[in-house]
mmCIF file of C-alpha atoms in Angstrom:
data_model
loop_
_atom_site.group_PDB
_atom_site.id
_atom_site.type_symbol
_atom_site.label_atom_id
_atom_site.label_comp_id
_atom_site.label_asym_id
_atom_site.label_seq_id
_atom_site.Cartn_x
_atom_site.Cartn_y
_atom_site.Cartn_z
ATOM 1 C CA MET A 1 -16.734 -8.560 19.456
ATOM 2 C CA ASP A 2 -19.926 -7.409 17.780
ATOM 3 C CA ILE A 3 -19.121 -7.470 14.064
ATOM 4 C CA ILE A 4 -22.051 -5.284 13.053
ATOM 5 C CA SER A 5 -21.312 -2.472 15.502
ATOM 6 C CA THR A 6 -17.574 -2.644 14.769
ATOM 7 C CA LEU A 7 -18.097 -2.403 11.031
ATOM 8 C CA LYS A 8 -20.514 0.500 11.453
ATOM 9 C CA GLU A 9 -18.031 2.384 13.633
ATOM 10 C CA LEU A 10 -15.204 1.793 11.178
ATOM 11 C CA SER A 11 -17.382 2.768 8.220
ATOM 12 C CA ASN A 12 -18.279 6.053 9.894
ATOM 13 C CA SER A 13 -14.624 6.812 10.655
ATOM 14 C CA THR A 14 -12.034 8.378 8.349
ATOM 15 C CA TYR A 15 -8.719 7.268 6.885
ATOM 16 C CA ILE A 16 -7.508 9.593 4.159
ATOM 17 C CA GLY A 17 -4.494 11.872 4.176
ATOM 18 C CA HIS A 18 -3.564 12.611 7.798
ATOM 19 C CA HIS A 19 -7.117 11.977 9.016
ATOM 20 C CA ASN A 20 -6.843 8.510 10.502
ATOM 21 C CA ASP A 21 -9.312 7.908 13.312
ATOM 22 C CA ALA A 22 -10.093 4.464 11.828
ATOM 23 C CA ILE A 23 -6.740 3.112 13.015
ATOM 24 C CA LYS A 24 -7.447 4.382 16.529
ATOM 25 C CA ILE A 25 -10.563 2.214 16.651
ATOM 26 C CA ALA A 26 -8.506 -0.819 15.650
ATOM 27 C CA GLU A 27 -5.811 -0.021 18.207
ATOM 28 C CA GLN A 28 -8.337 0.086 21.037
ATOM 29 C CA MET A 29 -9.411 -3.459 20.172
ATOM 30 C CA LEU A 30 -5.902 -4.931 19.961
ATOM 31 C CA GLY A 31 -4.712 -4.758 23.553
ATOM 32 C CA ASP A 32 -2.846 -8.085 23.335
ATOM 33 C CA PHE A 33 -0.879 -6.938 20.301
ATOM 34 C CA SER A 34 2.113 -4.612 20.211
ATOM 35 C CA LYS A 35 1.893 -1.710 17.776
ATOM 36 C CA LYS A 36 4.478 -0.534 15.277
ATOM 37 C CA GLU A 37 3.929 2.463 13.034
ATOM 38 C CA LEU A 38 5.504 1.962 9.626
ATOM 39 C CA SER A 39 6.177 4.515 6.901
ATOM 40 C CA ALA A 40 3.522 6.275 4.809
ATOM 41 C CA GLY A 41 0.619 5.770 7.197
ATOM 42 C CA ASN A 42 0.845 1.993 7.515
ATOM 43 C CA THR A 43 0.453 0.295 10.908
ATOM 44 C CA ALA A 44 1.332 -3.208 12.094
ATOM 45 C CA PHE A 45 0.224 -5.032 15.242
ATOM 46 C CA TYR A 46 2.229 -8.003 16.523
ATOM 47 C CA PHE A 47 1.273 -11.074 18.515
ATOM 48 C CA LYS A 48 4.209 -13.169 19.726
ATOM 49 C CA GLY A 49 3.657 -16.915 19.716
ATOM 50 C CA LYS A 50 5.848 -19.757 20.932
ATOM 51 C CA LYS A 51 6.687 -21.167 17.498
ATOM 52 C CA ASP A 52 9.120 -19.710 15.008
ATOM 53 C CA LYS A 53 6.626 -19.067 12.247
ATOM 54 C CA THR A 54 4.881 -15.843 11.297
ATOM 55 C CA PHE A 55 1.546 -15.296 9.588
ATOM 56 C CA LEU A 56 0.916 -11.888 8.027
ATOM 57 C CA LEU A 57 -2.737 -10.841 7.850
ATOM 58 C CA GLU A 58 -3.241 -7.716 5.733
ATOM 59 C CA ALA A 59 -6.128 -5.393 4.913
ATOM 60 C CA HIS A 60 -5.999 -1.880 3.543
ATOM 61 C CA ILE A 61 -7.652 0.667 5.797
ATOM 62 C CA ASP A 62 -7.657 3.734 3.524
ATOM 63 C CA GLU A 63 -10.695 4.929 1.608
ATOM 64 C CA ILE A 64 -11.483 6.787 -1.589
ATOM 65 C CA GLY A 65 -11.938 10.524 -1.316
ATOM 66 C CA PHE A 66 -11.338 13.909 -2.883
ATOM 67 C CA VAL A 67 -8.716 16.665 -2.784
ATOM 68 C CA VAL A 68 -9.728 20.324 -3.047
ATOM 69 C CA THR A 69 -8.115 21.917 -6.099
ATOM 70 C CA GLU A 70 -9.877 25.293 -6.258
ATOM 71 C CA VAL A 71 -11.935 27.489 -3.916
ATOM 72 C CA PHE A 72 -14.101 30.202 -5.485
ATOM 73 C CA ASP A 73 -15.304 33.440 -3.855
ATOM 74 C CA SER A 74 -18.862 32.219 -4.388
ATOM 75 C CA GLY A 75 -18.328 29.303 -1.995
ATOM 76 C CA PHE A 76 -18.143 26.719 -4.753
ATOM 77 C CA LEU A 77 -15.215 24.305 -4.971
ATOM 78 C CA ARG A 78 -13.521 22.074 -7.471
ATOM 79 C CA VAL A 79 -11.950 18.794 -6.391
ATOM 80 C CA SER A 80 -9.950 15.941 -7.863
ATOM 81 C CA THR A 81 -10.411 12.297 -6.967
ATOM 82 C CA ALA A 82 -8.164 10.272 -4.661
ATOM 83 C CA GLY A 83 -9.098 6.774 -5.771
ATOM 84 C CA GLY A 84 -11.586 5.420 -8.272
ATOM 85 C CA PHE A 85 -15.069 6.952 -8.579
ATOM 86 C CA ASP A 86 -18.020 6.499 -10.874
ATOM 87 C CA LEU A 87 -18.604 10.160 -11.725
ATOM 88 C CA ARG A 88 -22.220 9.433 -12.664
ATOM 89 C CA ALA A 89 -22.978 8.771 -8.991
ATOM 90 C CA LEU A 90 -21.634 12.065 -7.620
ATOM 91 C CA PRO A 91 -24.188 14.809 -8.455
ATOM 92 C CA SER A 92 -26.365 15.745 -5.428
ATOM 93 C CA HIS A 93 -24.249 13.696 -3.007
ATOM 94 C CA ARG A 94 -23.099 15.114 0.314
ATOM 95 C CA ILE A 95 -19.433 15.495 1.194
ATOM 96 C CA ILE A 96 -17.492 16.409 4.341
ATOM 97 C CA ILE A 97 -14.421 18.582 3.759
ATOM 98 C CA HIS A 98 -11.659 18.360 6.363
ATOM 99 C CA GLY A 99 -10.548 21.994 6.355
ATOM 100 C CA LYS A 100 -9.751 24.181 9.346
ATOM 101 C CA GLU A 101 -12.957 22.620 10.614
ATOM 102 C CA LYS A 102 -15.311 20.072 9.084
ATOM 103 C CA VAL A 103 -17.404 21.670 6.353
ATOM 104 C CA SER A 104 -20.438 20.095 4.695
ATOM 105 C CA ALA A 105 -20.884 20.460 0.946
ATOM 106 C CA VAL A 106 -22.992 19.009 -1.857
ATOM 107 C CA PHE A 107 -22.037 18.111 -5.408
ATOM 108 C CA THR A 108 -24.133 20.304 -7.692
ATOM 109 C CA SER A 109 -26.822 18.726 -9.829
ATOM 110 C CA ILE A 110 -28.491 20.370 -12.841
ATOM 111 C CA PRO A 111 -32.279 19.930 -12.591
ATOM 112 C CA PRO A 112 -33.806 18.016 -15.506
ATOM 113 C CA HIS A 113 -35.919 21.114 -16.278
ATOM 114 C CA LEU A 114 -32.736 22.995 -17.215
ATOM 115 C CA SER A 115 -30.908 20.167 -18.914
ATOM 116 C CA LYS A 116 -31.780 19.833 -22.594
ATOM 117 C CA ASP A 117 -29.636 16.762 -23.089
ATOM 118 C CA GLU A 118 -28.651 13.928 -20.811
ATOM 119 C CA ALA A 119 -25.762 15.122 -18.670
ATOM 120 C CA VAL A 120 -22.538 13.213 -19.211
ATOM 121 C CA PHE A 121 -19.951 13.414 -16.436
ATOM 122 C CA ASP A 122 -16.659 12.195 -17.829
ATOM 123 C CA ASP A 123 -14.431 14.707 -16.070
ATOM 124 C CA ILE A 124 -14.398 15.649 -12.373
ATOM 125 C CA ASP A 125 -13.707 19.250 -13.427
ATOM 126 C CA LYS A 126 -17.264 19.448 -14.772
ATOM 127 C CA LEU A 127 -18.618 19.022 -11.252
ATOM 128 C CA TYR A 128 -18.697 21.611 -8.479
ATOM 129 C CA LEU A 129 -19.141 21.375 -4.742
ATOM 130 C CA ASP A 130 -21.494 23.862 -3.103
ATOM 131 C CA THR A 131 -20.589 24.780 0.479
ATOM 132 C CA GLY A 132 -23.265 27.455 0.842
ATOM 133 C CA LEU A 133 -20.660 29.586 2.630
ATOM 134 C CA GLY A 134 -20.100 32.267 0.008
ATOM 135 C CA ASP A 135 -16.817 34.160 0.461
ATOM 136 C CA LYS A 136 -16.406 32.621 3.939
ATOM 137 C CA ALA A 137 -15.382 29.341 2.295
ATOM 138 C CA LYS A 138 -11.850 30.589 1.675
ATOM 139 C CA SER A 139 -11.303 31.199 5.383
ATOM 140 C CA LEU A 140 -12.152 27.575 6.228
ATOM 141 C CA ILE A 141 -11.060 25.565 3.200
ATOM 142 C CA SER A 142 -7.702 25.486 1.438
ATOM 143 C CA VAL A 143 -6.428 23.870 -1.714
ATOM 144 C CA GLY A 144 -5.106 20.452 -0.738
ATOM 145 C CA ASP A 145 -7.733 19.724 1.925
ATOM 146 C CA PHE A 146 -9.232 16.246 1.784
ATOM 147 C CA ALA A 147 -12.921 15.365 1.571
ATOM 148 C CA ILE A 148 -14.947 12.172 1.932
ATOM 149 C CA TYR A 149 -18.542 11.054 1.560
ATOM 150 C CA ASP A 150 -20.863 12.350 4.270
ATOM 151 C CA THR A 151 -22.939 9.302 5.177
ATOM 152 C CA GLN A 152 -23.588 7.067 8.159
ATOM 153 C CA ALA A 153 -23.635 3.274 8.039
ATOM 154 C CA THR A 154 -27.105 1.778 8.318
ATOM 155 C CA GLU A 155 -28.207 -1.704 9.305
ATOM 156 C CA LEU A 156 -30.533 -3.433 6.898
ATOM 157 C CA LEU A 157 -32.598 -6.540 7.577
ATOM 158 C CA GLY A 158 -30.715 -9.538 8.934
ATOM 159 C CA THR A 159 -26.943 -9.177 8.915
ATOM 160 C CA ARG A 160 -26.497 -6.673 6.096
ATOM 161 C CA ILE A 161 -25.080 -3.155 6.291
ATOM 162 C CA THR A 162 -24.841 -0.259 3.873
ATOM 163 C CA GLY A 163 -22.441 2.661 4.167
ATOM 164 C CA LYS A 164 -19.250 4.241 2.858
ATOM 165 C CA SER A 165 -15.753 2.717 2.927
ATOM 166 C CA LEU A 166 -16.905 -0.867 3.489
ATOM 167 C CA ASP A 167 -14.111 -1.251 0.946
ATOM 168 C CA ASN A 168 -12.133 -2.072 2.936
ATOM 169 C CA ARG A 169 -13.355 -1.636 6.506
ATOM 170 C CA ALA A 170 -15.012 -5.017 5.943
ATOM 171 C CA GLY A 171 -11.507 -6.473 5.631
ATOM 172 C CA VAL A 172 -10.293 -4.559 8.701
ATOM 173 C CA THR A 173 -13.265 -5.873 10.691
ATOM 174 C CA THR A 174 -12.427 -9.410 9.562
ATOM 175 C CA LEU A 175 -8.878 -9.133 10.905
ATOM 176 C CA LEU A 176 -10.087 -7.662 14.200
ATOM 177 C CA ALA A 177 -12.433 -10.635 14.562
ATOM 178 C CA VAL A 178 -9.512 -13.005 13.935
ATOM 179 C CA ALA A 179 -7.365 -11.150 16.463
ATOM 180 C CA GLU A 180 -10.029 -11.570 19.128
ATOM 181 C CA ARG A 181 -9.597 -15.344 18.859
ATOM 182 C CA ILE A 182 -5.796 -15.305 18.834
ATOM 183 C CA SER A 183 -4.344 -16.353 22.191
ATOM 184 C CA ALA A 184 -1.369 -18.199 23.626
ATOM 185 C CA ASN A 185 -2.691 -21.552 22.454
ATOM 186 C CA CYS A 186 -2.493 -20.333 18.852
ATOM 187 C CA GLY A 187 1.234 -21.045 18.974
ATOM 188 C CA TYR A 188 2.303 -18.869 16.046
ATOM 189 C CA ASN A 189 3.421 -15.295 15.512
ATOM 190 C CA VAL A 190 0.713 -13.191 13.911
ATOM 191 C CA ILE A 191 1.130 -9.750 12.350
ATOM 192 C CA LEU A 192 -1.923 -7.661 11.527
ATOM 193 C CA LEU A 193 -1.035 -5.107 8.868
ATOM 194 C CA PHE A 194 -3.384 -2.238 8.055
ATOM 195 C CA CYS A 195 -2.156 -0.557 4.878
ATOM 196 C CA ASN A 196 -2.625 2.943 3.538
ATOM 197 C CA GLY A 197 -2.728 3.861 -0.147
ATOM 198 C CA GLU A 198 -4.318 0.795 -1.747
ATOM 199 C CA GLU A 199 -6.899 2.987 -3.450
ATOM 200 C CA ILE A 200 -4.170 4.963 -5.209
ATOM 201 C CA GLY A 201 -1.988 2.073 -6.356
ATOM 202 C CA THR A 202 -1.316 -0.469 -3.562
ATOM 203 C CA ARG A 203 1.600 1.708 -2.435
ATOM 204 C CA GLY A 204 1.267 0.840 1.256
ATOM 205 C CA ALA A 205 1.546 -2.891 0.684
ATOM 206 C CA ILE A 206 4.669 -2.450 -1.425
ATOM 207 C CA THR A 207 6.664 -0.830 1.372
ATOM 208 C CA SER A 208 5.103 -2.516 4.405
ATOM 209 C CA ALA A 209 5.358 -6.124 3.255
ATOM 210 C CA PHE A 210 9.031 -5.513 2.489
ATOM 211 C CA ALA A 211 9.584 -4.203 6.026
ATOM 212 C CA LEU A 212 8.046 -7.283 7.658
ATOM 213 C CA ASP A 213 9.244 -10.872 7.805
ATOM 214 C CA ALA A 214 6.448 -13.372 7.209
ATOM 215 C CA ASP A 215 6.295 -17.013 6.182
ATOM 216 C CA GLU A 216 2.776 -16.810 4.756
ATOM 217 C CA ALA A 217 0.347 -13.989 4.111
ATOM 218 C CA ILE A 218 -3.418 -13.713 3.801
ATOM 219 C CA CYS A 219 -4.815 -10.483 2.375
ATOM 220 C CA VAL A 220 -8.451 -9.600 3.017
ATOM 221 C CA ASP A 221 -10.321 -7.217 0.728
ATOM 222 C CA VAL A 222 -13.705 -6.945 -0.960
ATOM 223 C CA SER A 223 -14.858 -8.162 -4.361
ATOM 224 C CA PHE A 224 -17.902 -7.671 -6.544
ATOM 225 C CA GLY A 225 -21.178 -8.830 -5.019
ATOM 226 C CA ASP A 226 -24.065 -10.338 -6.963
ATOM 227 C CA PHE A 227 -26.471 -7.941 -8.609
ATOM 228 C CA PRO A 228 -29.054 -8.116 -11.419
ATOM 229 C CA GLY A 229 -27.199 -7.940 -14.697
ATOM 230 C CA VAL A 230 -23.869 -9.092 -13.243
ATOM 231 C CA GLY A 231 -22.841 -12.629 -14.157
ATOM 232 C CA ALA A 232 -22.147 -15.284 -11.532
ATOM 233 C CA ALA A 233 -18.606 -15.718 -12.851
ATOM 234 C CA GLU A 234 -17.920 -12.038 -12.151
ATOM 235 C CA SER A 235 -19.375 -11.795 -8.661
ATOM 236 C CA GLY A 236 -19.935 -13.512 -5.330
ATOM 237 C CA LYS A 237 -23.281 -14.081 -3.660
ATOM 238 C CA LEU A 238 -23.872 -12.042 -0.515
ATOM 239 C CA GLY A 239 -24.354 -14.271 2.519
ATOM 240 C CA ALA A 240 -22.852 -17.337 0.848
ATOM 241 C CA GLY A 241 -19.478 -16.947 2.528
ATOM 242 C CA PRO A 242 -16.160 -15.265 1.722
ATOM 243 C CA MET A 243 -14.565 -15.630 -1.695
ATOM 244 C CA ILE A 244 -11.263 -17.536 -1.750
ATOM 245 C CA GLY A 245 -9.104 -16.244 -4.575
ATOM 246 C CA CYS A 246 -7.513 -18.473 -7.206
ATOM 247 C CA SER A 247 -5.001 -16.701 -9.438
ATOM 248 C CA PRO A 248 -1.551 -17.372 -10.960
ATOM 249 C CA ILE A 249 -0.274 -14.698 -8.573
ATOM 250 C CA LEU A 250 -1.654 -16.409 -5.468
ATOM 251 C CA ASP A 251 -0.255 -19.518 -3.796
ATOM 252 C CA ARG A 252 -2.075 -22.588 -5.111
ATOM 253 C CA ASN A 253 -1.379 -24.693 -2.021
ATOM 254 C CA MET A 254 -2.814 -22.046 0.288
ATOM 255 C CA PHE A 255 -5.919 -21.810 -1.902
ATOM 256 C CA ALA A 256 -6.405 -25.588 -1.730
ATOM 257 C CA ARG A 257 -5.819 -25.680 2.030
ATOM 258 C CA LEU A 258 -8.298 -22.876 2.701
ATOM 259 C CA CYS A 259 -10.962 -24.627 0.608
ATOM 260 C CA GLU A 260 -10.255 -27.924 2.376
ATOM 261 C CA LEU A 261 -10.532 -26.334 5.815
ATOM 262 C CA ALA A 262 -13.771 -24.564 4.911
ATOM 263 C CA GLU A 263 -15.333 -27.836 3.799
ATOM 264 C CA ASN A 264 -14.063 -29.829 6.793
ATOM 265 C CA LYS A 265 -15.170 -27.180 9.304
ATOM 266 C CA GLY A 266 -18.521 -26.482 7.641
ATOM 267 C CA ILE A 267 -17.623 -22.864 6.855
ATOM 268 C CA SER A 268 -19.494 -21.320 3.932
ATOM 269 C CA TYR A 269 -17.211 -20.138 1.136
ATOM 270 C CA GLN A 270 -17.041 -19.354 -2.566
ATOM 271 C CA ARG A 271 -14.250 -19.628 -5.098
ATOM 272 C CA GLU A 272 -13.145 -16.540 -7.007
ATOM 273 C CA ILE A 273 -11.247 -17.316 -10.200
ATOM 274 C CA MET A 274 -8.931 -14.641 -11.618
ATOM 275 C CA SER A 275 -6.780 -15.059 -14.706
ATOM 276 C CA GLY A 276 -3.990 -12.749 -13.595
ATOM 277 C CA ARG A 277 -3.625 -9.806 -11.240
ATOM 278 C CA THR A 278 -6.085 -9.588 -8.377
ATOM 279 C CA SER A 279 -5.979 -5.748 -8.285
ATOM 280 C CA THR A 280 -5.551 -5.944 -4.503
ATOM 281 C CA ASP A 281 -2.635 -5.605 -2.103
ATOM 282 C CA ALA A 282 -2.065 -9.359 -2.529
ATOM 283 C CA ASP A 283 -0.338 -8.618 -5.843
ATOM 284 C CA MET A 284 2.364 -6.642 -4.034
ATOM 285 C CA VAL A 285 2.655 -8.783 -0.905
ATOM 286 C CA SER A 286 3.222 -11.941 -2.973
ATOM 287 C CA VAL A 287 6.342 -10.519 -4.639
ATOM 288 C CA SER A 288 7.820 -8.795 -1.608
ATOM 289 C CA LYS A 289 11.511 -9.563 -1.002
ATOM 290 C CA SER A 290 12.108 -13.069 -2.376
ATOM 291 C CA GLY A 291 8.361 -13.763 -2.465
ATOM 292 C CA ILE A 292 5.795 -14.563 0.236
ATOM 293 C CA PRO A 293 3.236 -17.354 -0.266
ATOM 294 C CA THR A 294 0.013 -15.329 -0.342
ATOM 295 C CA ALA A 295 -3.714 -16.035 -0.328
ATOM 296 C CA LEU A 296 -6.609 -13.666 -0.899
ATOM 297 C CA ILE A 297 -9.972 -13.764 0.853
ATOM 298 C CA SER A 298 -12.635 -11.294 -0.257
ATOM 299 C CA ILE A 299 -15.973 -10.151 1.143
ATOM 300 C CA PRO A 300 -18.691 -9.806 -1.544
ATOM 301 C CA LEU A 301 -19.700 -6.154 -1.847
ATOM 302 C CA ARG A 302 -22.372 -4.360 -3.850
ATOM 303 C CA ASN A 303 -22.177 -0.751 -5.107
ATOM 304 C CA MET A 304 -18.385 -0.602 -4.804
ATOM 305 C CA HIS A 305 -16.771 2.851 -4.548
ATOM 306 C CA THR A 306 -19.993 4.638 -3.663
ATOM 307 C CA ASP A 307 -21.428 5.992 -0.421
ATOM 308 C CA CYS A 308 -23.932 3.127 -0.246
ATOM 309 C CA GLU A 309 -21.721 0.042 -0.425
ATOM 310 C CA LEU A 310 -23.486 -3.038 0.901
ATOM 311 C CA CYS A 311 -22.214 -6.278 2.418
ATOM 312 C CA ASP A 312 -23.369 -9.136 4.629
ATOM 313 C CA THR A 313 -21.585 -9.335 7.987
ATOM 314 C CA ALA A 314 -22.204 -13.098 8.023
ATOM 315 C CA ASP A 315 -19.528 -13.298 5.309
ATOM 316 C CA ILE A 316 -17.126 -11.388 7.568
ATOM 317 C CA ALA A 317 -17.783 -13.814 10.437
ATOM 318 C CA SER A 318 -17.142 -16.810 8.171
ATOM 319 C CA ALA A 319 -13.958 -15.252 6.791
ATOM 320 C CA ALA A 320 -12.628 -14.636 10.306
ATOM 321 C CA GLU A 321 -13.398 -18.201 11.365
ATOM 322 C CA LEU A 322 -11.682 -19.610 8.265
ATOM 323 C CA ILE A 323 -8.535 -17.515 8.717
ATOM 324 C CA TYR A 324 -8.284 -18.462 12.385
ATOM 325 C CA GLU A 325 -8.641 -22.171 11.579
ATOM 326 C CA TYR A 326 -5.962 -21.803 8.919
ATOM 327 C CA ILE A 327 -3.508 -20.252 11.364
ATOM 328 C CA VAL A 328 -4.020 -22.767 14.186
ATOM 329 C CA SER A 329 -3.674 -25.608 11.650
ATOM 330 C CA GLY A 330 -0.180 -24.339 10.784
ATOM 331 C CA GLY A 331 -0.924 -23.275 7.218
ATOM 332 C CA VAL A 332 0.825 -25.024 4.334
ATOM 333 C CA CYS A 333 4.464 -24.019 4.899
ATOM 334 C CA ARG A 334 4.488 -26.067 8.071
ATOM 335 C CA ASP A 335 7.242 -25.710 10.635
#
């Protein structure tokens, strides 16, 4: 599996509302796994091992986007957000609206020549989308249609990529890389769970983890990457390996075992210390049913929740190697 090309393809795909071509890409790569569609847009893939122990590997596959709330005769639109956005970053950005057909639009931007004061965008209702279609817009776009960033993933120097929805297609790519290494000699049952709805409240993980029986779980997401002005305690360094989460919510033994394996196998890693909630699907998976021992591995990511997120695919490769080594070692709740 080529991690760079896979991540680019997933980044360029869509998973919002009923537009879900991202999961089709994953399905094509998981021929040795059986598929089960769960409720609310969640999908699980199963690998049957010879031992009576099941590892759950989870990553959310949905992305942030917009919902059309108003269509004007002039061809302008209003939208609301589906997920978290920095409104300051939206003016002049291109969007694809999934209406009766795909429609391109641009968030309006007031030229500095016409703006007497610095524009402050604290409400999505202050922004408009320009389709350029005039009164034809109403024949193609309806209230309730979804929209996403219109951008294509781009390779940078070395192993780095920029694009939309790397949160959390980076996590999806990690699990696909693990799955490629899973075979009969793994010995254990492995479930890959791709959840919907993390960006609007971890709703997919709440229902899906309850529907599945697992002895241990590892969730893979992204976390804040290093950047000028961001402290080392608040971020991970790109290219220095995945971040292994340490939190009161997460299983301490799994954290210690993952760190031990990384050191013994020479796998680059970083520790991410959190005082409480992780704000990822791991929070929900860990308390599913009577509780599932859960670990969190995160890929450092810059420019989160924008159309130019940036990560290092070397961190994805290291995360996949670490998770695979953890599974074949039997984890901590050994059989």
